[in-house]
Amino acid sequence: MSDASSPWVQAAGSTPAGTASQPAAPGTPWSPDLSPSQPVYDGTLGELYAIYLRHLAMMLVTLGWSRFWGRTRIRRYVWNHLSVLGDRFEYRGRGRELLIGFLLALLVVAAWSGLMYLVWLYVFHEKPFATFGLFDLFSLSVVLIGFPLAYVGHYAGLRYKLSRTRWRGIRCGMAGSAWAYGATATFLQFANAMTGYLLTPVVSVNLARPRIVNTRVGTQGFTFAGRAGDIYGRYLGYYFLNIVAWIVAGIATFMAIGGTLQGLGVSSEDFLKLFAHPSLHTVVVLLLVAFAAYILFGLLILPLRCWWQAYLLRYLVTHSRADNVLFATAISTWQMWGFLVLNYLIVLLTLGLGWPWVMHRTMKLIAGQLWIYGAPQGSAIRQPADRGPGYGEGLLDMFDVSGV
Amino acid sequence: MAARYYDGVTADVQEVTLKVTSHELLINRSEDSGVVARWPVADLVVLGDSHHEAVPPLALRGSEARLVVEDPAWRAQLVSLVPALKPLALEPVKVPPRLGAYSLAIVALVGLFWSAVEYGTEYAVPLLPYTLQAKLGETVLDELLTDKETCQGRTGLAAINRLANDLAREAGYRHEVTVHIVEGGPVNAFTLPGSILVFYSDLIDQAKDSSQVAGVLAHEIGHVVHDHPIKGVVRAYGIDLLFKVLTGGYSDILSTFGTGGGALLAMRNGRAFEREADATGVRLLEQRGLRADGVSSFFEQLLEKEPSDAASAAGIWSSHPPTRERIEATKRPATGRPAFSPAEWQALRNVCK
């Protein structure tokens, strides 16, 4: 990143339209307040677990229907234990709003099912399409609409969460169309897949931009000065190193498995028999082998991915600003590894019971790695007239795995 | 009493001091003691509670202004003056006992849920409206038959349906059983919810005699009278739900694990169902004085064709018990009346022609 494109330089060298900073006295060089601060997270793992386990128990009693209220309670805890510039966030969402969102999404799916039934009845029911059954048609159509709807759901879910978030009593929000975002995301991801993922920087920057520039804290918007061209060099390095790493990992795995089986004098038939009638010993050995393979994968492939992801996150954060407030992070490859890989392992090895731990680690990471330069002028940020959607996250619940 | 005041109109923060009178909360600026707001005590509300919020904001009913008292001692003092504000300073959560209690509750609930799925279906499934089961079975049948030809020989179909209903009645089953015959292979038969049986014509063509077809039919009737198809659906759904609920419904990784685990349990259920259907089928044939050696001889025939025994090789991944075990369990002498008359058997042989 050149100094000329640095948001710090932009902030110091010019006063953007609508800036809330105090104007400099005539004849003196203007210098904005860029005092650094960091968010603070003061939640404890024990308290978070107490809320989570209650949620889990209620989920068992209600067969999962309490999840809307459980999520809300967890968000209330996490949000209010995070503060920026000494002021805590507030989460004012309600479980019933999530329930309504889910029920509406159910209605959408029911209407879609009805439509697909009619299509099947009038188009596919008769030959020559008779081999295409109703379930096939429905499954295919859900895959087709589910992919773009997951993106729409992501955006709409973010809008809902922000509309229920307050800072200094001011509602946050999200402008822009979730459908437009869904269409853009679907097109970009499709184009990326078609070009062997060589468009990843374009996709990353163009999907981050609408989410950043449409975010609002009251009437205060954000700006994003990122360009895909800035990060292509690093991505291409990652891309080709990744191919090399996969080849090396593949050869190493092949040699390790083949060598081990041969060394033990195990034939492929014996191996299959072991798999079909596993003793406890076999299960333990298989788990250890799977874990070893994952470690190999984790050691060779994932650090590379984390190297790229950490770079991308640093780039996105440092190129975002809210008027005279700048953001920065120095998140390292190792910290990204902890975030992506270790958190994944925690969830996997604890069969899901490690979720609060992962959440706690993530909040600590945000608090430890995000730097905020400057402070907004509070009087310039006003309460928005828009109260946000009346319900939320139905599509996210239906078409995607929606975490807290 | 110091606090931070947000007016709800802008994001300005004011450091304030609070004073509680009998009917008002006076909010004054810290720096010059100027009055910021006067909130009637009766209209004060706490947003959240101190078990979830680190510092629950205090608000005036109907207003977007907020008051945040960071110091817990001052919050407690405020509660002592205005007891209605109790959620501001609840008794702190004793984390270890609470974690212990919830963990125990979760273990007990998982056990209860598991038992309900494993044993409860035995009692709950017969209570499910039969029309629903029949609808489900018909939908699946429609789907299965979309690209298949069914055999329409009326006499042959009448023969197999007659025996199916005789055997079902012998077991005290009160619904009508319908057998469909699909042209071609594999050499197989299966049961759908709603007393729907599907036979493949290859099974009839390759049977050495009518007792083998009768044996397989009796086995399928075993599934029908024990409600196995719908029990299988309910158990699979129940176990899937348990996995989803236990993982908080959050993780696709765990859902994958859950699906794998659920599939294994479904296979185990499947093996138990097959054993029960084998035993019931043979018993029903014997009760009606019919030849009951057909199932075991049919399995022997299968084993001759495929000595490696796929079910045995697949072990825990098989939905059926090992074939040798099934032969031993169903072996009976070749005594008793034939299940089909010679004319019926001939018609069944020609059902697809």
XYZ file of C-alpha atoms in Angstrom, chain A residues 46 49-51 53-57 59-61 63-64 71 73 76-77 80-81 85 87-88 90 92 130-131 133-135 166 168-171 275-278 344 347-348 351-352 355 378-379 381-383 387 401-402 404, chain B residues 4 6 8-13 47-49 51-57 64 66 70 95 98-99 102-103 106 109-110 113 139 143 146-147 149 241-242 245-254 257 312-317:
108
model
C -18.170 -18.689 32.179
C -21.435 -20.561 28.738
C -24.161 -20.184 31.373
C -26.336 -18.390 28.784
C -26.112 -23.991 28.029
C -29.483 -22.615 29.077
C -30.185 -21.997 25.390
C -29.142 -25.566 24.565
C -31.369 -27.038 27.290
C -33.591 -26.090 22.488
C -33.948 -29.703 23.617
C -37.185 -28.989 25.454
C -37.250 -29.142 19.750
C -35.277 -26.170 18.467
C -29.728 -16.235 19.899
C -29.970 -13.544 24.650
C -27.492 -9.130 24.153
C -24.599 -10.447 26.230
C -23.219 -5.110 25.631
C -19.841 -6.405 26.741
C -14.607 4.818 22.933
C -19.580 3.402 25.157
C -21.142 -0.040 25.068
C -26.813 -2.389 22.909
C -32.477 -4.593 21.191
C -41.143 -38.313 -16.992
C -37.807 -39.421 -15.525
C -39.513 -36.514 -10.663
C -41.110 -33.926 -8.386
C -38.391 -34.342 -5.744
C -27.380 0.866 19.239
C -24.730 5.845 22.426
C -28.462 5.286 22.083
C -28.272 5.763 18.301
C -29.590 3.037 16.008
C -13.636 -50.387 8.026
C -16.801 -52.505 7.865
C -16.402 -54.087 11.310
C -14.646 -51.462 13.367
C -12.888 -24.749 13.460
C -16.102 -26.584 17.290
C -15.367 -29.902 15.645
C -19.093 -31.458 18.893
C -20.431 -27.932 18.952
C -19.200 -22.413 20.242
C -21.281 13.027 18.470
C -23.488 16.030 17.786
C -24.448 11.947 14.192
C -28.214 11.967 14.466
C -30.831 9.342 15.218
C -36.327 1.894 12.317
C -26.209 -21.658 8.690
C -26.667 -18.491 10.662
C -24.987 -15.727 16.418
C -23.277 8.772 30.992
C -27.230 9.858 25.626
C -31.402 9.707 21.838
C -31.273 12.467 19.206
C -27.533 12.704 18.552
C -24.529 10.558 19.459
C -23.339 13.135 21.976
C -22.249 11.850 25.366
C -33.493 -2.221 29.061
C -32.402 -5.797 29.663
C -30.952 -7.112 32.889
C -27.388 -11.154 33.799
C -27.216 -10.478 30.068
C -26.141 -6.850 29.770
C -22.898 -5.780 31.416
C -24.572 -2.445 32.139
C -28.292 -2.451 31.354
C -29.247 1.012 30.075
C -34.807 7.006 22.939
C -30.370 6.431 27.626
C -21.171 1.891 34.868
C -21.289 -19.509 37.231
C -25.252 -22.852 37.021
C -22.977 -24.570 34.500
C -27.464 -26.888 32.962
C -24.983 -29.602 31.995
C -28.790 -31.282 29.055
C -32.774 -34.215 28.270
C -30.576 -35.910 25.661
C -35.000 -37.417 23.808
C -46.158 -39.628 -2.974
C -41.868 -40.549 -7.465
C -42.101 -41.986 -12.755
C -39.738 -43.719 -15.194
C -43.258 -49.676 -16.155
C -33.379 -33.174 15.007
C -31.406 -34.223 18.099
C -30.567 -29.147 18.409
C -27.469 -30.361 20.275
C -25.133 -28.457 18.001
C -27.242 -25.356 18.446
C -28.200 -25.571 14.772
C -25.187 -23.429 14.020
C -22.571 -25.556 12.405
C -22.633 -27.100 8.975
C -19.515 -29.088 9.883
C -21.384 -30.692 12.735
C -21.076 -35.309 11.290
C -21.778 -59.008 5.793
C -18.964 -57.135 4.033
C -20.613 -53.774 4.696
C -20.889 -54.528 8.443
C -22.198 -51.533 10.355
C -22.828 -49.704 7.069
